[in-house]
PDB file of C-alpha atoms in Angstrom:
ATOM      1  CA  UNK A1493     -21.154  20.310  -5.440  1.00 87.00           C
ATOM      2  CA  UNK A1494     -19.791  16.830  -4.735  1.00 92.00           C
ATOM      3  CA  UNK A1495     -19.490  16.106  -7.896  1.00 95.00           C
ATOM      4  CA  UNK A1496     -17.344  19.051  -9.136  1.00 97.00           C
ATOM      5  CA  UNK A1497     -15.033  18.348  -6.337  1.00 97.00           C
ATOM      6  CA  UNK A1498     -14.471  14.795  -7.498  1.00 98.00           C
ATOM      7  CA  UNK A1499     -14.498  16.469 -10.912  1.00 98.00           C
ATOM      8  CA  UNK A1500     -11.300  18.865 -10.109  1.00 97.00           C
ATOM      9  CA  UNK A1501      -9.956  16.288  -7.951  1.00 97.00           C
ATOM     10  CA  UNK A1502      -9.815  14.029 -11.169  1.00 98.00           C
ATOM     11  CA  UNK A1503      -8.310  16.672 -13.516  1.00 97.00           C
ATOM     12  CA  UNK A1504      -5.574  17.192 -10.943  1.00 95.00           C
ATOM     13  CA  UNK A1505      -4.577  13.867 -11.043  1.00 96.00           C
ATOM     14  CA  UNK A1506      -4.800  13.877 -15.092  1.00 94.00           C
ATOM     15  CA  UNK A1507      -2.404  16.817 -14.780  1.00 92.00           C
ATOM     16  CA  UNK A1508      -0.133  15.848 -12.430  1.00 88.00           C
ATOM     17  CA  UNK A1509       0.441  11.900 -13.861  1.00 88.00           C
ATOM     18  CA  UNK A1510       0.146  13.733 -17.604  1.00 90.00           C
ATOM     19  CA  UNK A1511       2.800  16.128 -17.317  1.00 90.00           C
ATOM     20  CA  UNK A1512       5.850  15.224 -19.302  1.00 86.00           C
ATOM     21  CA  UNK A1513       8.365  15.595 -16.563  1.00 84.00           C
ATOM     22  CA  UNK A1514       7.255  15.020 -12.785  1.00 80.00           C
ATOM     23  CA  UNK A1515      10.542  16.344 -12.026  1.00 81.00           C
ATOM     24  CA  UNK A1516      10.507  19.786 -13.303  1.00 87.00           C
ATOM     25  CA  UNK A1517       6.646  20.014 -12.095  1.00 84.00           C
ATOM     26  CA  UNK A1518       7.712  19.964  -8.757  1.00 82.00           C
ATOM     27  CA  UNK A1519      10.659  21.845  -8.288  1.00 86.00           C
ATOM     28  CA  UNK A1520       9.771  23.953 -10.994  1.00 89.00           C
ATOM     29  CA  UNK A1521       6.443  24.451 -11.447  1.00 87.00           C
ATOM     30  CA  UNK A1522       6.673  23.192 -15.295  1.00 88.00           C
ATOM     31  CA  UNK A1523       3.574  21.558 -16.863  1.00 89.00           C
ATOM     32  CA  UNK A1524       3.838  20.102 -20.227  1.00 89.00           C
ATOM     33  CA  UNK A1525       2.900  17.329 -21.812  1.00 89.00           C
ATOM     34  CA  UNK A1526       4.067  14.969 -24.834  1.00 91.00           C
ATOM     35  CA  UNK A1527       2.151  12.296 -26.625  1.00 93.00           C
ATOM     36  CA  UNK A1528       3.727   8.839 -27.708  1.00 90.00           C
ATOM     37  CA  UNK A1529       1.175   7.098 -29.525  1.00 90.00           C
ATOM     38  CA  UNK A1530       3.249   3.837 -29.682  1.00 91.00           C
ATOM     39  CA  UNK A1531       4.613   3.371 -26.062  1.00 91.00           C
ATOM     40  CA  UNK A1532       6.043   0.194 -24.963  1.00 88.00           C
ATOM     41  CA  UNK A1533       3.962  -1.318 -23.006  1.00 90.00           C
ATOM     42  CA  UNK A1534       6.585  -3.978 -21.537  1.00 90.00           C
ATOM     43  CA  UNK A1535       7.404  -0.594 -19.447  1.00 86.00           C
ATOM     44  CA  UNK A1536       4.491  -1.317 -17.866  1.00 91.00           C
ATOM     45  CA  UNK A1537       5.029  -4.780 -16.525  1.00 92.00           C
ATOM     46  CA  UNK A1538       8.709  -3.327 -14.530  1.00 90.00           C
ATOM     47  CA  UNK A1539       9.529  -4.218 -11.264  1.00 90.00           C
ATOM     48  CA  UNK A1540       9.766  -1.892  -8.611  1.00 90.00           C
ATOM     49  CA  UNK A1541      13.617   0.246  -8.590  1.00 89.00           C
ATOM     50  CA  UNK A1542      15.901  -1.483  -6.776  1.00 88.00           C
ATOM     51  CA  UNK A1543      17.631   1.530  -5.485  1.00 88.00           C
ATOM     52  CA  UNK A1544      14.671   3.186  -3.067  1.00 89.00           C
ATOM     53  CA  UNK A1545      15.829   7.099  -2.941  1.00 91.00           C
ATOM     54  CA  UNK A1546      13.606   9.582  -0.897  1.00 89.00           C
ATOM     55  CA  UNK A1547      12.257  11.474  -3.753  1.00 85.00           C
ATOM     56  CA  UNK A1548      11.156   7.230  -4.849  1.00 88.00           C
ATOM     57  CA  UNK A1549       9.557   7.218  -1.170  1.00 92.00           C
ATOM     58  CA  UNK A1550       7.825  10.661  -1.679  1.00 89.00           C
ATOM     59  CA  UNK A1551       6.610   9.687  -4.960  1.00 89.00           C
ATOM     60  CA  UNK A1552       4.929   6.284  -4.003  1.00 93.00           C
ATOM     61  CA  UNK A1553       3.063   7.992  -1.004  1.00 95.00           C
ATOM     62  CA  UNK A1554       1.869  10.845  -2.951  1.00 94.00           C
ATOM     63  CA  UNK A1555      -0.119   7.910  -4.735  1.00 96.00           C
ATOM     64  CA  UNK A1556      -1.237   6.652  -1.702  1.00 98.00           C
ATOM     65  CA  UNK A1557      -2.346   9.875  -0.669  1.00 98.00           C
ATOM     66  CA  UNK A1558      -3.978  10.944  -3.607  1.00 97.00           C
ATOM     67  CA  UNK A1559      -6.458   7.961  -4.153  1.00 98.00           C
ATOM     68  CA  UNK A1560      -6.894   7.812  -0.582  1.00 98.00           C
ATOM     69  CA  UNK A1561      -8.367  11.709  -1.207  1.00 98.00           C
ATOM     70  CA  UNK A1562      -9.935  10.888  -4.037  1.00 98.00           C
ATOM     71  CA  UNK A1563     -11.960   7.698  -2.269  1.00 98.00           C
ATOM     72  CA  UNK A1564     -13.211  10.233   0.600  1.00 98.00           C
ATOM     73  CA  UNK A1565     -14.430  12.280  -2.463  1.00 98.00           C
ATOM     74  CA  UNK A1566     -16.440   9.373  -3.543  1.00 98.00           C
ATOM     75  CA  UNK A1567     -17.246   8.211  -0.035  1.00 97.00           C
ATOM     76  CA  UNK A1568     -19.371  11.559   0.393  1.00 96.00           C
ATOM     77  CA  UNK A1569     -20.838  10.849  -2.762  1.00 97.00           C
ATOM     78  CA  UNK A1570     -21.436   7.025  -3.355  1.00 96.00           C
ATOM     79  CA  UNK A1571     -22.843   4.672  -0.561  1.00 92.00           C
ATOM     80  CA  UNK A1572     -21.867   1.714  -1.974  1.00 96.00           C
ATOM     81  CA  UNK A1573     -17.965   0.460  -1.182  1.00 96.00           C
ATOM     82  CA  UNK A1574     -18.052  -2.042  -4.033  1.00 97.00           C
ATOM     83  CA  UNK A1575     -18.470   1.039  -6.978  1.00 97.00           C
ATOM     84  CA  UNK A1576     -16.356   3.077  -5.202  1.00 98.00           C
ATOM     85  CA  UNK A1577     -13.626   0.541  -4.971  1.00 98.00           C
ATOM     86  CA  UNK A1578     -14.522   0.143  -8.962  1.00 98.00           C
ATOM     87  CA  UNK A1579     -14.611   3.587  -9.682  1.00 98.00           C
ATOM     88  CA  UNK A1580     -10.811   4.779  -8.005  1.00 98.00           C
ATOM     89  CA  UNK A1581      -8.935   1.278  -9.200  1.00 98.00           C
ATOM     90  CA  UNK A1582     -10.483   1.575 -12.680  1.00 98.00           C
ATOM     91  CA  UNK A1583      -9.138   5.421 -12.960  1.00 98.00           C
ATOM     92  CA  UNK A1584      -5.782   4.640 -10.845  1.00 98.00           C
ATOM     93  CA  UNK A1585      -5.424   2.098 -13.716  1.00 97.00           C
ATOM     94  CA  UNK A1586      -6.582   4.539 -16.614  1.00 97.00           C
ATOM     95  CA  UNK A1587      -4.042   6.835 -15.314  1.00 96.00           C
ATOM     96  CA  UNK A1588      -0.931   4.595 -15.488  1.00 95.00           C
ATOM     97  CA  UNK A1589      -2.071   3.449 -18.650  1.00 94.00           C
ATOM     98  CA  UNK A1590      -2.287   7.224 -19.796  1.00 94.00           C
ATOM     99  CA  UNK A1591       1.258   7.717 -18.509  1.00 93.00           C
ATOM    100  CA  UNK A1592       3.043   5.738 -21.041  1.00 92.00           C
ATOM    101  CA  UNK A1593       1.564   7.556 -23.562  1.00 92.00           C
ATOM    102  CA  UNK A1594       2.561  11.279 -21.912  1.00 91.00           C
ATOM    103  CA  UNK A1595       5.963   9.738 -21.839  1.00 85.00           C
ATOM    104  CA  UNK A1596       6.017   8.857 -18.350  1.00 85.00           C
ATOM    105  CA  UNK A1597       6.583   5.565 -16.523  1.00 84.00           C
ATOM    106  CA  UNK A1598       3.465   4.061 -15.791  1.00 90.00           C
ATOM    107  CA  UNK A1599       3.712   0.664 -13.857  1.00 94.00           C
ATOM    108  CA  UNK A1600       1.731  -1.685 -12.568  1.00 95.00           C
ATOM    109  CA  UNK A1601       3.163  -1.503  -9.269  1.00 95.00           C
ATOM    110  CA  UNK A1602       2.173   2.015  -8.829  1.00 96.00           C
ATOM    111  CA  UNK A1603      -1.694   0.706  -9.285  1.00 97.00           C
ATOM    112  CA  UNK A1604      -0.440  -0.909  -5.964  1.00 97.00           C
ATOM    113  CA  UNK A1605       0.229   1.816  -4.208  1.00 97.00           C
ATOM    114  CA  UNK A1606      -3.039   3.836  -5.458  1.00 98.00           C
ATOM    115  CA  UNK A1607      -4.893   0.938  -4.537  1.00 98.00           C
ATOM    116  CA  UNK A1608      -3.530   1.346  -0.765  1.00 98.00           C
ATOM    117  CA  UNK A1609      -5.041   4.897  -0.457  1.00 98.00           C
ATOM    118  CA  UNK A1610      -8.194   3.664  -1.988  1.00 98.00           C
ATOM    119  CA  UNK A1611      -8.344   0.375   0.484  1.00 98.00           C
ATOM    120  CA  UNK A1612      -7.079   2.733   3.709  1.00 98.00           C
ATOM    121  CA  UNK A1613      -9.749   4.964   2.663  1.00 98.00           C
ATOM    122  CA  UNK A1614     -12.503   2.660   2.371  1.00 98.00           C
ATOM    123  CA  UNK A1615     -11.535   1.087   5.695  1.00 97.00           C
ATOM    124  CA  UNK A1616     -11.437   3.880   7.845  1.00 96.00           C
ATOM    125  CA  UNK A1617     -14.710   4.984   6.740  1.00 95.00           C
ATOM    126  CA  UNK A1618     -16.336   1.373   7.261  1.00 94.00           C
ATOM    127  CA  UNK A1619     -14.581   2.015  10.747  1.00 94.00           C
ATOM    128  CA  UNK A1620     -16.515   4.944  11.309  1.00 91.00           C
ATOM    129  CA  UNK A1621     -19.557   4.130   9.886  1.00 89.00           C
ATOM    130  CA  UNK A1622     -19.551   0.648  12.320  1.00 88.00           C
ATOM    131  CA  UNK A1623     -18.655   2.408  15.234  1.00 88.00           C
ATOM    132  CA  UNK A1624     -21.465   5.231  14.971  1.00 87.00           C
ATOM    133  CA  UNK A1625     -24.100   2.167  14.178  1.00 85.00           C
ATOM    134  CA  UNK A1626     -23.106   0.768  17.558  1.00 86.00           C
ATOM    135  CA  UNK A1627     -23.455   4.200  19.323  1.00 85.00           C
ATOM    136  CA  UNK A1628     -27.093   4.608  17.649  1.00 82.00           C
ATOM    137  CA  UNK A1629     -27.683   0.620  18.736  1.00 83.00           C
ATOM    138  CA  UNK A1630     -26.539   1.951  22.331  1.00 80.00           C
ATOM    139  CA  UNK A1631     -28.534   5.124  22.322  1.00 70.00           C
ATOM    140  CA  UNK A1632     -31.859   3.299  21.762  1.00 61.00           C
TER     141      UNK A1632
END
């Protein structure tokens, strides 16, 4: 069952960073997609906008947020931090590489930001899983 969580959590994330205009996903529910099977990949390499708008802001923490899911969803499912830190950066990268070819903007930077939600993730649960050691170490 753990697995076909991760599963659909996965797709969603193929959807939503596949989807030809993030735009007109969100405000109106349009999915579509459009391959460019010679994107520049200079794109890629961008710095981050120098004008920071809200819908910028809301973008970048919907990253965080999803990877940070996503690594919970492999926290219930792998023990080992290490793979699971492998596992969400290697598909936060596929999926920015994937973007340039749905025609969307995918940049390094934004591996950044996934990479935050994977590493808040990761930490919390090492939180967790220290503290309730030292309550068992207590208990005995």
């Amino acid at each position: 069952m753990r697995s076909l969580f991760i599963f659909i959590w996965c797709s969603a994330i193929l959807i939503l960073t596949s989807t030809a205009s993030f735009h007109d996903l969100i405000h109106f529910g349009v999915v579509s997609f459009q391959w460019d099977s010679s994107p520049s990949y200079s794109a890629f390499f961008s710095p981050f906008p120098a004008g920071i708008s809200r819908d910028l802001m809301v973008q970048k923490l919907g990253h965080v947020v999803v990877f940070l899911v996503l690594t919970v969803l492999l926290l219930t499912k792998f023990r080992s931090n290490l793979l699971i830190l492998f596992m969400a950066a290697s598909f936060a990268a596929l999926t920015e590489v994937l973007q340039l070819h749905f025609t969307r903007g995918g940049r390094l930077f934004d591996i950044g930001f996934d990479l935050t939600g994977i590493l808040i993730a990761i930490g919390i649960a090492r939180f967790f899983r220290i503290k309730q050691k030292r309550q068992l170490d207590l208990g005995n």
